[in-house]
mmCIF file of C-alpha atoms in Angstrom:
data_model
loop_
_atom_site.group_PDB
_atom_site.id
_atom_site.type_symbol
_atom_site.label_atom_id
_atom_site.label_comp_id
_atom_site.label_asym_id
_atom_site.label_seq_id
_atom_site.Cartn_x
_atom_site.Cartn_y
_atom_site.Cartn_z
ATOM 1 C CA MET N 1 -13.636 -99.673 -67.855
ATOM 2 C CA GLN N 2 -16.484 -98.756 -65.651
ATOM 3 C CA ALA N 3 -15.292 -95.183 -65.400
ATOM 4 C CA LYS N 4 -15.104 -94.961 -69.199
ATOM 5 C CA LYS N 5 -18.732 -96.323 -69.458
ATOM 6 C CA ARG N 6 -19.955 -93.866 -66.943
ATOM 7 C CA THR N 7 -18.314 -90.982 -68.871
ATOM 8 C CA GLN N 8 -20.061 -92.150 -72.043
ATOM 9 C CA ILE N 9 -23.478 -92.227 -70.331
ATOM 10 C CA LEU N 10 -22.932 -88.718 -68.906
ATOM 11 C CA PHE N 11 -22.097 -87.422 -72.278
ATOM 12 C CA ALA N 12 -24.987 -88.938 -73.864
ATOM 13 C CA ALA N 13 -27.297 -87.518 -71.363
ATOM 14 C CA LEU N 14 -25.666 -84.108 -71.801
ATOM 15 C CA MET N 15 -26.256 -84.293 -75.631
ATOM 16 C CA MET N 16 -29.893 -85.284 -75.157
ATOM 17 C CA SER N 17 -30.475 -82.253 -72.806
ATOM 18 C CA ILE N 18 -29.041 -79.897 -75.346
ATOM 19 C CA VAL N 19 -31.164 -81.495 -78.201
ATOM 20 C CA ILE N 20 -34.356 -81.020 -75.852
ATOM 21 C CA LEU N 21 -33.429 -77.382 -75.138
ATOM 22 C CA PHE N 22 -32.880 -76.743 -78.797
ATOM 23 C CA VAL N 23 -36.241 -78.236 -79.914
ATOM 24 C CA ALA N 24 -37.961 -76.360 -76.995
ATOM 25 C CA SER N 25 -36.450 -73.015 -78.082
ATOM 26 C CA ALA N 26 -37.345 -73.688 -81.818
ATOM 27 C CA ALA N 27 -40.872 -74.319 -80.720
ATOM 28 C CA ALA N 28 -41.049 -71.181 -78.695
ATOM 29 C CA ARG N 29 -39.779 -69.165 -81.653
ATOM 30 C CA ALA N 30 -42.205 -70.760 -83.882
ATOM 31 C CA ASP N 31 -45.079 -69.211 -81.758
ATOM 32 C CA ALA N 32 -44.310 -65.767 -83.161
ATOM 33 C CA PRO N 33 -46.603 -65.332 -86.155
ATOM 34 C CA VAL N 34 -45.215 -65.049 -89.680
ATOM 35 C CA ASN N 35 -48.261 -64.000 -91.579
ATOM 36 C CA ALA N 36 -49.789 -61.544 -89.298
ATOM 37 C CA ILE N 37 -52.010 -58.906 -90.682
ATOM 38 C CA PRO N 38 -50.689 -55.199 -90.051
ATOM 39 C CA LEU N 39 -53.401 -53.447 -88.102
ATOM 40 C CA ALA N 40 -54.201 -49.992 -89.054
ATOM 41 C CA LEU N 41 -54.379 -47.480 -86.067
ATOM 42 C CA ASP N 42 -56.645 -44.913 -87.797
ATOM 43 C CA GLY N 43 -59.701 -45.218 -85.485
ATOM 44 C CA ASN N 44 -61.880 -46.579 -88.447
ATOM 45 C CA TYR N 45 -63.759 -49.910 -88.486
ATOM 46 C CA SER N 46 -62.606 -52.478 -90.962
ATOM 47 C CA GLY N 47 -64.867 -54.257 -93.373
ATOM 48 C CA ASP N 48 -66.343 -57.699 -92.423
ATOM 49 C CA LYS N 49 -63.945 -60.303 -91.309
ATOM 50 C CA THR N 50 -65.369 -63.809 -91.597
ATOM 51 C CA PHE N 51 -64.862 -67.258 -89.873
ATOM 52 C CA TRP N 52 -65.909 -70.515 -91.418
ATOM 53 C CA VAL N 53 -65.692 -74.283 -90.935
ATOM 54 C CA LYS N 54 -64.867 -77.050 -93.236
ATOM 55 C CA ASP N 55 -67.911 -78.145 -95.221
ATOM 56 C CA GLU N 56 -67.143 -80.603 -98.012
ATOM 57 C CA GLU N 57 -70.744 -80.796 -99.168
ATOM 58 C CA ALA N 58 -70.759 -77.035 -99.624
ATOM 59 C CA GLY N 59 -67.343 -77.272 -101.244
ATOM 60 C CA VAL N 60 -65.393 -75.630 -98.374
ATOM 61 C CA ALA N 61 -62.270 -77.716 -97.985
ATOM 62 C CA ASP N 62 -60.708 -75.981 -95.027
ATOM 63 C CA GLU N 63 -61.610 -73.855 -91.893
ATOM 64 C CA HIS N 64 -60.821 -70.381 -90.772
ATOM 65 C CA MET N 65 -61.251 -69.849 -86.971
ATOM 66 C CA GLU N 66 -58.530 -67.333 -86.064
ATOM 67 C CA ASP N 67 -57.059 -64.014 -87.224
ATOM 68 C CA ILE N 68 -53.747 -62.625 -85.912
ATOM 69 C CA TYR N 69 -53.014 -58.886 -86.294
ATOM 70 C CA MET N 70 -49.643 -57.205 -85.945
ATOM 71 C CA VAL N 71 -49.822 -53.879 -83.902
ATOM 72 C CA THR N 72 -47.014 -51.449 -84.166
ATOM 73 C CA MET N 73 -46.811 -48.751 -81.485
ATOM 74 C CA PRO N 74 -44.659 -45.996 -82.786
ATOM 75 C CA GLN N 75 -44.329 -44.490 -79.277
ATOM 76 C CA ASP N 76 -45.515 -44.936 -75.717
ATOM 77 C CA GLY N 77 -49.194 -44.344 -75.387
ATOM 78 C CA GLU N 78 -52.630 -45.574 -75.183
ATOM 79 C CA PHE N 79 -53.848 -48.402 -77.469
ATOM 80 C CA GLU N 80 -57.591 -48.902 -77.949
ATOM 81 C CA PHE N 81 -59.357 -51.582 -80.008
ATOM 82 C CA ARG N 82 -62.843 -52.499 -80.384
ATOM 83 C CA ILE N 83 -64.329 -55.747 -81.737
ATOM 84 C CA MET N 84 -67.993 -55.721 -83.061
ATOM 85 C CA THR N 85 -69.341 -59.264 -83.457
ATOM 86 C CA PHE N 86 -72.529 -60.444 -85.261
ATOM 87 C CA MET N 87 -72.016 -63.893 -83.708
ATOM 88 C CA ASP N 88 -74.056 -65.277 -80.884
ATOM 89 C CA ASN N 89 -71.230 -67.617 -80.046
ATOM 90 C CA SER N 90 -68.195 -66.187 -78.284
ATOM 91 C CA ILE N 91 -65.307 -64.559 -80.047
ATOM 92 C CA SER N 92 -62.113 -64.424 -77.764
ATOM 93 C CA TYR N 93 -59.379 -61.745 -78.188
ATOM 94 C CA SER N 94 -55.961 -61.430 -76.559
ATOM 95 C CA LEU N 95 -53.027 -59.052 -76.890
ATOM 96 C CA TRP N 96 -49.534 -60.599 -76.896
ATOM 97 C CA ASN N 97 -45.998 -59.323 -76.817
ATOM 98 C CA ALA N 98 -43.611 -59.599 -79.719
ATOM 99 C CA ASP N 99 -42.872 -63.318 -79.347
ATOM 100 C CA MET N 100 -46.296 -64.287 -78.152
ATOM 101 C CA SER N 101 -44.876 -65.421 -74.872
ATOM 102 C CA VAL N 102 -47.019 -63.101 -72.668
ATOM 103 C CA ASN N 103 -50.838 -62.321 -72.962
ATOM 104 C CA TYR N 104 -51.659 -58.827 -71.492
ATOM 105 C CA LEU N 105 -55.335 -59.524 -71.173
ATOM 106 C CA ASP N 106 -55.955 -61.459 -68.118
ATOM 107 C CA GLY N 107 -54.391 -64.812 -68.843
ATOM 108 C CA CYS N 108 -56.746 -66.440 -71.368
ATOM 109 C CA GLY N 109 -57.845 -63.256 -72.885
ATOM 110 C CA LYS N 110 -61.317 -61.767 -73.175
ATOM 111 C CA TYR N 111 -64.672 -62.659 -74.771
ATOM 112 C CA VAL N 112 -67.679 -60.957 -76.395
ATOM 113 C CA SER N 113 -70.785 -62.782 -77.539
ATOM 114 C CA GLY N 114 -74.583 -62.409 -77.995
ATOM 115 C CA GLY N 115 -74.500 -60.612 -81.420
ATOM 116 C CA SER N 116 -76.902 -61.053 -84.158
ATOM 117 C CA ALA N 117 -77.299 -59.975 -87.843
ATOM 118 C CA THR N 118 -79.406 -56.985 -86.794
ATOM 119 C CA SER N 119 -77.878 -56.270 -83.381
ATOM 120 C CA PRO N 120 -74.065 -56.737 -83.053
ATOM 121 C CA LYS N 121 -72.198 -56.684 -79.543
ATOM 122 C CA THR N 122 -69.075 -54.672 -79.144
ATOM 123 C CA GLY N 123 -66.096 -55.420 -76.807
ATOM 124 C CA VAL N 124 -63.765 -52.512 -75.817
ATOM 125 C CA VAL N 125 -60.127 -52.645 -74.496
ATOM 126 C CA LYS N 126 -57.736 -49.850 -73.525
ATOM 127 C CA ASN N 127 -54.114 -50.576 -72.785
ATOM 128 C CA VAL N 128 -51.120 -48.423 -72.130
ATOM 129 C CA LEU N 129 -48.282 -49.884 -74.172
ATOM 130 C CA SER N 130 -44.540 -48.995 -74.736
ATOM 131 C CA ALA N 131 -43.294 -48.391 -78.204
ATOM 132 C CA GLY N 132 -42.783 -51.827 -80.090
ATOM 133 C CA THR N 133 -44.502 -54.696 -81.760
ATOM 134 C CA TYR N 134 -47.572 -56.557 -80.417
ATOM 135 C CA TYR N 135 -49.920 -59.087 -81.677
ATOM 136 C CA LEU N 136 -53.746 -59.205 -81.344
ATOM 137 C CA LYS N 137 -55.359 -62.542 -81.569
ATOM 138 C CA ILE N 138 -58.993 -63.035 -82.463
ATOM 139 C CA SER N 139 -60.620 -66.477 -82.633
ATOM 140 C CA CYS N 140 -63.804 -68.606 -82.085
ATOM 141 C CA SER N 141 -64.045 -72.217 -81.146
ATOM 142 C CA LYS N 142 -67.609 -72.603 -82.711
ATOM 143 C CA VAL N 143 -69.384 -70.893 -85.464
ATOM 144 C CA ASP N 144 -73.131 -70.020 -85.634
ATOM 145 C CA SER N 145 -75.608 -72.044 -87.490
ATOM 146 C CA THR N 146 -76.505 -69.043 -89.552
ATOM 147 C CA LYS N 147 -73.386 -68.641 -91.779
ATOM 148 C CA GLU N 148 -74.253 -64.895 -92.510
ATOM 149 C CA ASN N 149 -73.554 -64.152 -88.793
ATOM 150 C CA ASN N 150 -70.059 -65.454 -88.606
ATOM 151 C CA LYS N 151 -68.330 -62.241 -88.934
ATOM 152 C CA TYR N 152 -66.840 -59.241 -87.028
ATOM 153 C CA ARG N 153 -65.441 -55.739 -87.533
ATOM 154 C CA LEU N 154 -62.317 -54.307 -85.904
ATOM 155 C CA MET N 155 -61.447 -50.861 -85.011
ATOM 156 C CA ALA N 156 -58.001 -49.675 -83.455
ATOM 157 C CA LYS N 157 -56.265 -46.433 -82.641
ATOM 158 C CA TYR N 158 -53.466 -45.149 -80.503
ATOM 159 C CA THR N 159 -52.890 -41.904 -78.639
ATOM 160 C CA GLY N 160 -49.140 -41.073 -78.230
ATOM 161 C CA TYR N 161 -47.947 -39.505 -74.931
ATOM 162 C CA GLY N 162 -45.086 -37.611 -76.425
ATOM 163 C CA VAL N 163 -42.752 -39.032 -73.734
ATOM 164 C CA ASN N 164 -38.971 -38.101 -73.288
ATOM 165 C CA ASP N 165 -38.229 -40.819 -70.616
ATOM 166 C CA TYR N 166 -36.590 -43.299 -73.082
ATOM 167 C CA GLY N 167 -33.677 -44.948 -71.262
ATOM 168 C CA ALA N 168 -35.050 -44.606 -67.688
ATOM 169 C CA TYR N 169 -34.759 -48.503 -67.126
ATOM 170 C CA SER N 170 -33.283 -49.167 -63.788
ATOM 171 C CA TYR N 171 -31.061 -48.178 -60.980
ATOM 172 C CA ASP N 172 -27.951 -49.553 -63.091
ATOM 173 C CA GLN N 173 -29.515 -48.000 -66.270
ATOM 174 C CA PRO N 174 -31.062 -44.610 -65.276
ATOM 175 C CA LEU N 175 -31.804 -41.608 -67.476
ATOM 176 C CA GLY N 176 -29.720 -38.530 -66.719
ATOM 177 C CA TYR N 177 -32.032 -35.652 -65.624
ATOM 178 C CA THR N 178 -31.166 -32.099 -65.680
ATOM 179 C CA LEU N 179 -32.679 -29.815 -63.044
ATOM 180 C CA GLY N 180 -35.606 -27.732 -64.382
ATOM 181 C CA THR N 181 -36.299 -30.105 -67.219
ATOM 182 C CA ASP N 182 -40.063 -31.140 -67.844
ATOM 183 C CA ILE N 183 -40.256 -34.937 -68.067
ATOM 184 C CA THR N 184 -43.285 -36.703 -69.753
ATOM 185 C CA GLY N 185 -43.176 -40.442 -68.957
ATOM 186 C CA ALA N 186 -45.380 -43.511 -69.251
ATOM 187 C CA LEU N 187 -45.962 -46.570 -67.024
ATOM 188 C CA THR N 188 -46.946 -49.549 -69.127
ATOM 189 C CA PHE N 189 -47.421 -53.200 -69.174
ATOM 190 C CA THR N 190 -43.644 -53.721 -70.031
ATOM 191 C CA ASP N 191 -42.359 -50.559 -68.237
ATOM 192 C CA LYS N 192 -43.627 -50.666 -64.755
ATOM 193 C CA GLU N 193 -41.143 -48.247 -63.221
ATOM 194 C CA ASP N 194 -38.716 -45.389 -64.378
ATOM 195 C CA TRP N 195 -35.434 -44.274 -62.941
ATOM 196 C CA PHE N 196 -33.456 -40.987 -63.210
ATOM 197 C CA VAL N 197 -30.120 -39.822 -61.840
ATOM 198 C CA VAL N 198 -29.591 -36.155 -61.085
ATOM 199 C CA ASN N 199 -26.689 -34.085 -59.584
ATOM 200 C CA ILE N 200 -28.041 -31.498 -57.268
ATOM 201 C CA PRO N 201 -25.809 -28.486 -56.025
ATOM 202 C CA GLY N 202 -27.942 -28.306 -52.802
ATOM 203 C CA GLY N 203 -30.405 -25.761 -51.509
ATOM 204 C CA LYS N 204 -34.090 -25.340 -51.744
ATOM 205 C CA TYR N 205 -36.116 -26.903 -54.648
ATOM 206 C CA LYS N 206 -39.616 -27.125 -55.726
ATOM 207 C CA LEU N 207 -41.174 -30.328 -57.224
ATOM 208 C CA ASN N 208 -44.293 -30.635 -59.358
ATOM 209 C CA ILE N 209 -45.863 -34.075 -60.303
ATOM 210 C CA GLN N 210 -48.815 -34.583 -62.544
ATOM 211 C CA ASN N 211 -50.542 -37.844 -62.654
ATOM 212 C CA TYR N 212 -52.589 -38.864 -65.567
ATOM 213 C CA CYS N 213 -52.623 -42.594 -64.807
ATOM 214 C CA ASN N 214 -55.151 -45.111 -64.132
ATOM 215 C CA GLY N 215 -54.011 -45.608 -60.495
ATOM 216 C CA SER N 216 -51.657 -43.759 -58.093
ATOM 217 C CA ILE N 217 -48.116 -43.216 -58.763
ATOM 218 C CA TYR N 218 -45.346 -43.188 -56.258
ATOM 219 C CA PHE N 219 -42.315 -40.804 -56.504
ATOM 220 C CA GLU N 220 -39.202 -41.447 -54.532
ATOM 221 C CA LEU N 221 -36.024 -39.169 -54.248
ATOM 222 C CA LEU N 222 -33.173 -41.376 -52.941
ATOM 223 C CA ASN N 223 -29.424 -40.811 -52.206
ATOM 224 C CA ASN N 224 -26.770 -42.468 -54.493
ATOM 225 C CA ASP N 225 -26.766 -45.866 -52.898
ATOM 226 C CA LEU N 226 -30.416 -45.871 -52.072
ATOM 227 C CA SER N 227 -29.891 -46.158 -48.359
ATOM 228 C CA LYS N 228 -31.709 -42.950 -47.569
ATOM 229 C CA THR N 229 -35.120 -41.747 -48.909
ATOM 230 C CA ILE N 230 -35.175 -37.916 -49.171
ATOM 231 C CA LEU N 231 -38.753 -37.764 -50.286
ATOM 232 C CA SER N 232 -41.605 -40.372 -50.711
ATOM 233 C CA SER N 233 -44.811 -39.215 -52.013
ATOM 234 C CA SER N 234 -47.950 -40.818 -53.495
ATOM 235 C CA VAL N 235 -50.018 -38.872 -56.201
ATOM 236 C CA TYR N 236 -53.390 -40.305 -56.347
ATOM 237 C CA GLU N 237 -55.173 -41.316 -59.560
ATOM 238 C CA MET N 238 -57.348 -39.026 -61.589
ATOM 239 C CA LYS N 239 -61.104 -39.118 -60.866
ATOM 240 C CA ASP N 240 -63.350 -40.680 -63.497
ATOM 241 C CA ASP N 241 -64.747 -37.372 -64.505
ATOM 242 C CA ALA N 242 -61.656 -35.364 -64.235
ATOM 243 C CA THR N 243 -60.356 -33.357 -67.253
ATOM 244 C CA SER N 244 -57.092 -32.423 -65.697
ATOM 245 C CA PRO N 245 -54.402 -34.453 -63.710
ATOM 246 C CA THR N 246 -53.992 -34.899 -60.053
ATOM 247 C CA VAL N 247 -51.205 -32.544 -59.004
ATOM 248 C CA TYR N 248 -48.720 -32.814 -56.289
ATOM 249 C CA ASN N 249 -46.394 -29.608 -55.358
ATOM 250 C CA ASN N 250 -43.676 -29.290 -52.839
ATOM 251 C CA THR N 251 -42.247 -25.738 -52.870
ATOM 252 C CA ASP N 252 -39.929 -26.026 -49.821
ATOM 253 C CA LEU N 253 -37.839 -29.148 -50.502
ATOM 254 C CA LYS N 254 -34.397 -28.781 -48.842
ATOM 255 C CA ILE N 255 -31.706 -31.073 -50.546
ATOM 256 C CA ASP N 256 -27.938 -31.312 -49.694
ATOM 257 C CA PRO N 257 -25.384 -31.351 -52.467
ATOM 258 C CA GLY N 258 -24.981 -34.623 -54.121
ATOM 259 C CA THR N 259 -26.029 -37.345 -56.615
ATOM 260 C CA TYR N 260 -29.654 -38.555 -56.451
ATOM 261 C CA TYR N 261 -31.944 -41.085 -57.918
ATOM 262 C CA ILE N 262 -35.609 -40.584 -58.800
ATOM 263 C CA LYS N 263 -37.797 -43.691 -58.947
ATOM 264 C CA ILE N 264 -41.463 -43.436 -60.317
ATOM 265 C CA LYS N 265 -43.681 -46.487 -60.248
ATOM 266 C CA GLY N 266 -47.432 -47.284 -59.790
ATOM 267 C CA GLY N 267 -50.433 -47.027 -62.117
ATOM 268 C CA SER N 268 -50.692 -47.392 -65.842
ATOM 269 C CA GLY N 269 -50.590 -44.297 -67.880
ATOM 270 C CA LYS N 270 -48.889 -40.931 -68.302
ATOM 271 C CA TYR N 271 -47.087 -38.726 -65.794
ATOM 272 C CA LYS N 272 -45.131 -35.602 -65.750
ATOM 273 C CA PHE N 273 -42.667 -34.130 -63.318
ATOM 274 C CA ASN N 274 -40.279 -31.198 -62.887
ATOM 275 C CA LEU N 275 -37.709 -30.602 -60.193
ATOM 276 C CA ARG N 276 -36.167 -27.037 -60.153
ATOM 277 C CA LYS N 277 -34.387 -24.591 -57.941
ATOM 278 C CA SER N 278 -36.768 -22.757 -55.771
ATOM 279 C CA SER N 279 -37.217 -19.045 -56.693
ATOM 280 C CA LYS N 280 -38.819 -18.287 -53.243
ATOM 281 C CA LYS N 281 -36.510 -16.037 -51.325
ATOM 282 C CA GLN N 282 -35.533 -16.777 -47.765
ATOM 283 C CA LYS N 283 -35.991 -14.253 -44.904
ATOM 284 C CA LEU N 284 -33.045 -12.536 -43.413
ATOM 285 C CA ALA N 285 -32.541 -12.747 -39.675
ATOM 286 C CA TYR N 286 -31.626 -9.565 -37.898
ATOM 287 C CA LYS N 287 -31.306 -7.765 -34.603
ATOM 288 C CA ILE N 288 -30.476 -4.069 -34.103
ATOM 289 C CA THR N 289 -28.777 -2.699 -30.974
ATOM 290 C CA ALA N 290 -28.475 1.122 -30.822
ATOM 291 C CA LYS N 291 -28.105 2.651 -27.416
ATOM 292 C CA ARG N 292 -28.479 6.520 -26.706
ATOM 293 C CA ASN N 293 -25.280 8.390 -26.003
ATOM 294 C CA LYS N 294 -23.205 5.759 -27.647
ATOM 295 C CA LYS N 295 -21.276 6.102 -30.899
ATOM 296 C CA LYS N 296 -21.993 2.594 -32.271
ATOM 297 C CA VAL N 297 -24.566 0.379 -33.773
ATOM 298 C CA THR N 298 -24.425 -3.406 -33.767
ATOM 299 C CA ILE N 299 -26.583 -5.606 -35.866
ATOM 300 C CA LYS N 300 -26.696 -9.392 -35.752
ATOM 301 C CA THR N 301 -27.878 -10.924 -39.144
ATOM 302 C CA THR N 302 -27.095 -13.719 -41.558
ATOM 303 C CA ALA N 303 -23.507 -14.343 -42.322
ATOM 304 C CA GLY N 304 -22.382 -12.611 -45.599
ATOM 305 C CA ALA N 305 -25.272 -10.089 -45.651
ATOM 306 C CA LYS N 306 -24.491 -6.507 -46.762
ATOM 307 C CA VAL N 307 -25.529 -4.079 -44.120
ATOM 308 C CA LYS N 308 -25.970 -0.226 -44.652
ATOM 309 C CA VAL N 309 -26.659 2.135 -41.699
ATOM 310 C CA THR N 310 -27.443 5.872 -42.139
ATOM 311 C CA TYR N 311 -27.361 8.252 -39.155
ATOM 312 C CA GLY N 312 -26.676 11.951 -38.693
ATOM 313 C CA GLY N 313 -26.346 12.375 -42.554
ATOM 314 C CA LYS N 314 -23.654 9.724 -42.955
ATOM 315 C CA THR N 315 -23.935 6.391 -44.497
ATOM 316 C CA TYR N 316 -21.809 3.295 -43.272
ATOM 317 C CA THR N 317 -21.490 -0.046 -45.127
ATOM 318 C CA LYS N 318 -20.111 -3.372 -44.043
ATOM 319 C CA THR N 319 -20.477 -7.134 -44.608
ATOM 320 C CA ALA N 320 -21.541 -9.304 -41.823
ATOM 321 C CA ASN N 321 -18.767 -11.725 -40.709
ATOM 322 C CA GLY N 322 -19.048 -15.518 -40.483
ATOM 323 C CA SER N 323 -21.192 -15.290 -37.185
ATOM 324 C CA GLY N 324 -23.439 -12.687 -38.764
ATOM 325 C CA LYS N 325 -22.358 -9.874 -36.510
ATOM 326 C CA VAL N 326 -21.241 -6.329 -37.705
ATOM 327 C CA THR N 327 -20.504 -3.238 -35.657
ATOM 328 C CA PHE N 328 -20.549 0.373 -36.952
ATOM 329 C CA LYS N 329 -18.658 3.147 -35.228
ATOM 330 C CA LEU N 330 -20.559 6.426 -35.722
ATOM 331 C CA ALA N 331 -19.395 9.990 -36.046
ATOM 332 C CA SER N 332 -21.754 11.243 -33.426
ATOM 333 C CA LYS N 333 -23.715 9.976 -30.565
ATOM 334 C CA LEU N 334 -26.926 8.489 -30.636
ATOM 335 C CA LYS N 335 -29.739 10.672 -29.368
ATOM 336 C CA ARG N 336 -33.185 9.646 -28.019
ATOM 337 C CA GLY N 337 -35.953 9.906 -30.678
ATOM 338 C CA LYS N 338 -33.422 10.029 -33.487
ATOM 339 C CA LYS N 339 -33.862 7.448 -36.373
ATOM 340 C CA VAL N 340 -31.246 5.061 -37.533
ATOM 341 C CA LYS N 341 -31.902 3.717 -41.189
ATOM 342 C CA VAL N 342 -30.887 0.023 -41.718
ATOM 343 C CA LYS N 343 -30.846 -1.774 -44.967
ATOM 344 C CA ILE N 344 -29.660 -5.557 -45.085
ATOM 345 C CA THR N 345 -29.379 -7.262 -48.427
ATOM 346 C CA LYS N 346 -28.197 -10.833 -49.562
ATOM 347 C CA SER N 347 -28.614 -12.704 -52.876
ATOM 348 C CA GLY N 348 -31.459 -15.123 -52.489
ATOM 349 C CA TYR N 349 -33.024 -13.422 -49.512
ATOM 350 C CA SER N 350 -35.690 -10.842 -49.032
ATOM 351 C CA LYS N 351 -34.337 -7.249 -48.523
ATOM 352 C CA ILE N 352 -34.688 -5.653 -45.064
ATOM 353 C CA SER N 353 -35.297 -1.973 -44.740
ATOM 354 C CA LYS N 354 -35.926 -0.575 -41.197
ATOM 355 C CA ARG N 355 -36.023 2.738 -39.357
ATOM 356 C CA TYR N 356 -34.936 2.220 -35.892
ATOM 357 C CA VAL N 357 -35.877 4.781 -33.196
ATOM 358 C CA VAL N 358 -33.362 5.400 -30.476
ATOM 359 C CA LYS N 359 -34.806 5.017 -27.114
#
């Protein structure tokens, strides 16, 4: 009997927990505004927006102390808004995510005050946001005694970055990267790091990174299980008066064949990068041995190189073996002061053309 009673108590407690969670969830969902005003991102100031309080003597039956605007970012980029207030009392403004659970402007938001009918004050905010829906909340807790001053004007605009980094979410959800492709990405409030995966055949590569961010960005090239860092580089933020980005170049990056991950994190703003096969040709190693009165020339060079030797009006051609050594048997003996012409070529390497004088 006692066991049955305990079961009933536990069941009742469980049902109560479910009800509390449901009510809390519903309350959270209710925070998302349903009558938000769409905000034009055209860079023009609005007309006057007015606050007022209840004043039965003046026939004002309600109060209006808050406006909520819906901000729709069509792509990643910079969102800027300005609020011009004619009120001496403070106006607060805050920028929220889609369900109004996160405020992006320093906790409680920001404030502007000290305006007047003839000399308004303006607050300015610039943020880098990902594409999506946000809400701008503007409110006051106390209006001015001069009713004509209880107004503000609002201007908003955005600058799209033209990004192509969509889908670069994490190690488990990276964006596939093709060598030689230009990537334009953005680091924002909601997208603080980007991940790419790339297959590299191996060889020498060159990397270019351009940082337009407010703050440094950090670029990492890692092996497929992140146990080894191939490259880690910081690219410092743009200077305040700069008109061009901070640039990092690495033109001699040696990478073994394999699958690699690129991780980018850091400041808030736009960045660009490109990783491509290096076009810089390598130098061929060589050593020529040609002794007088002998009928042979020996050349030590890079394995697989094509070697051409000309002496006494005859030309000989061979390909260097795996050790890079090649020997030519000549039709006539080498004589002091005579010249042996040597040409060595290999794809991806600078050509060698020498005239060796027999000693």
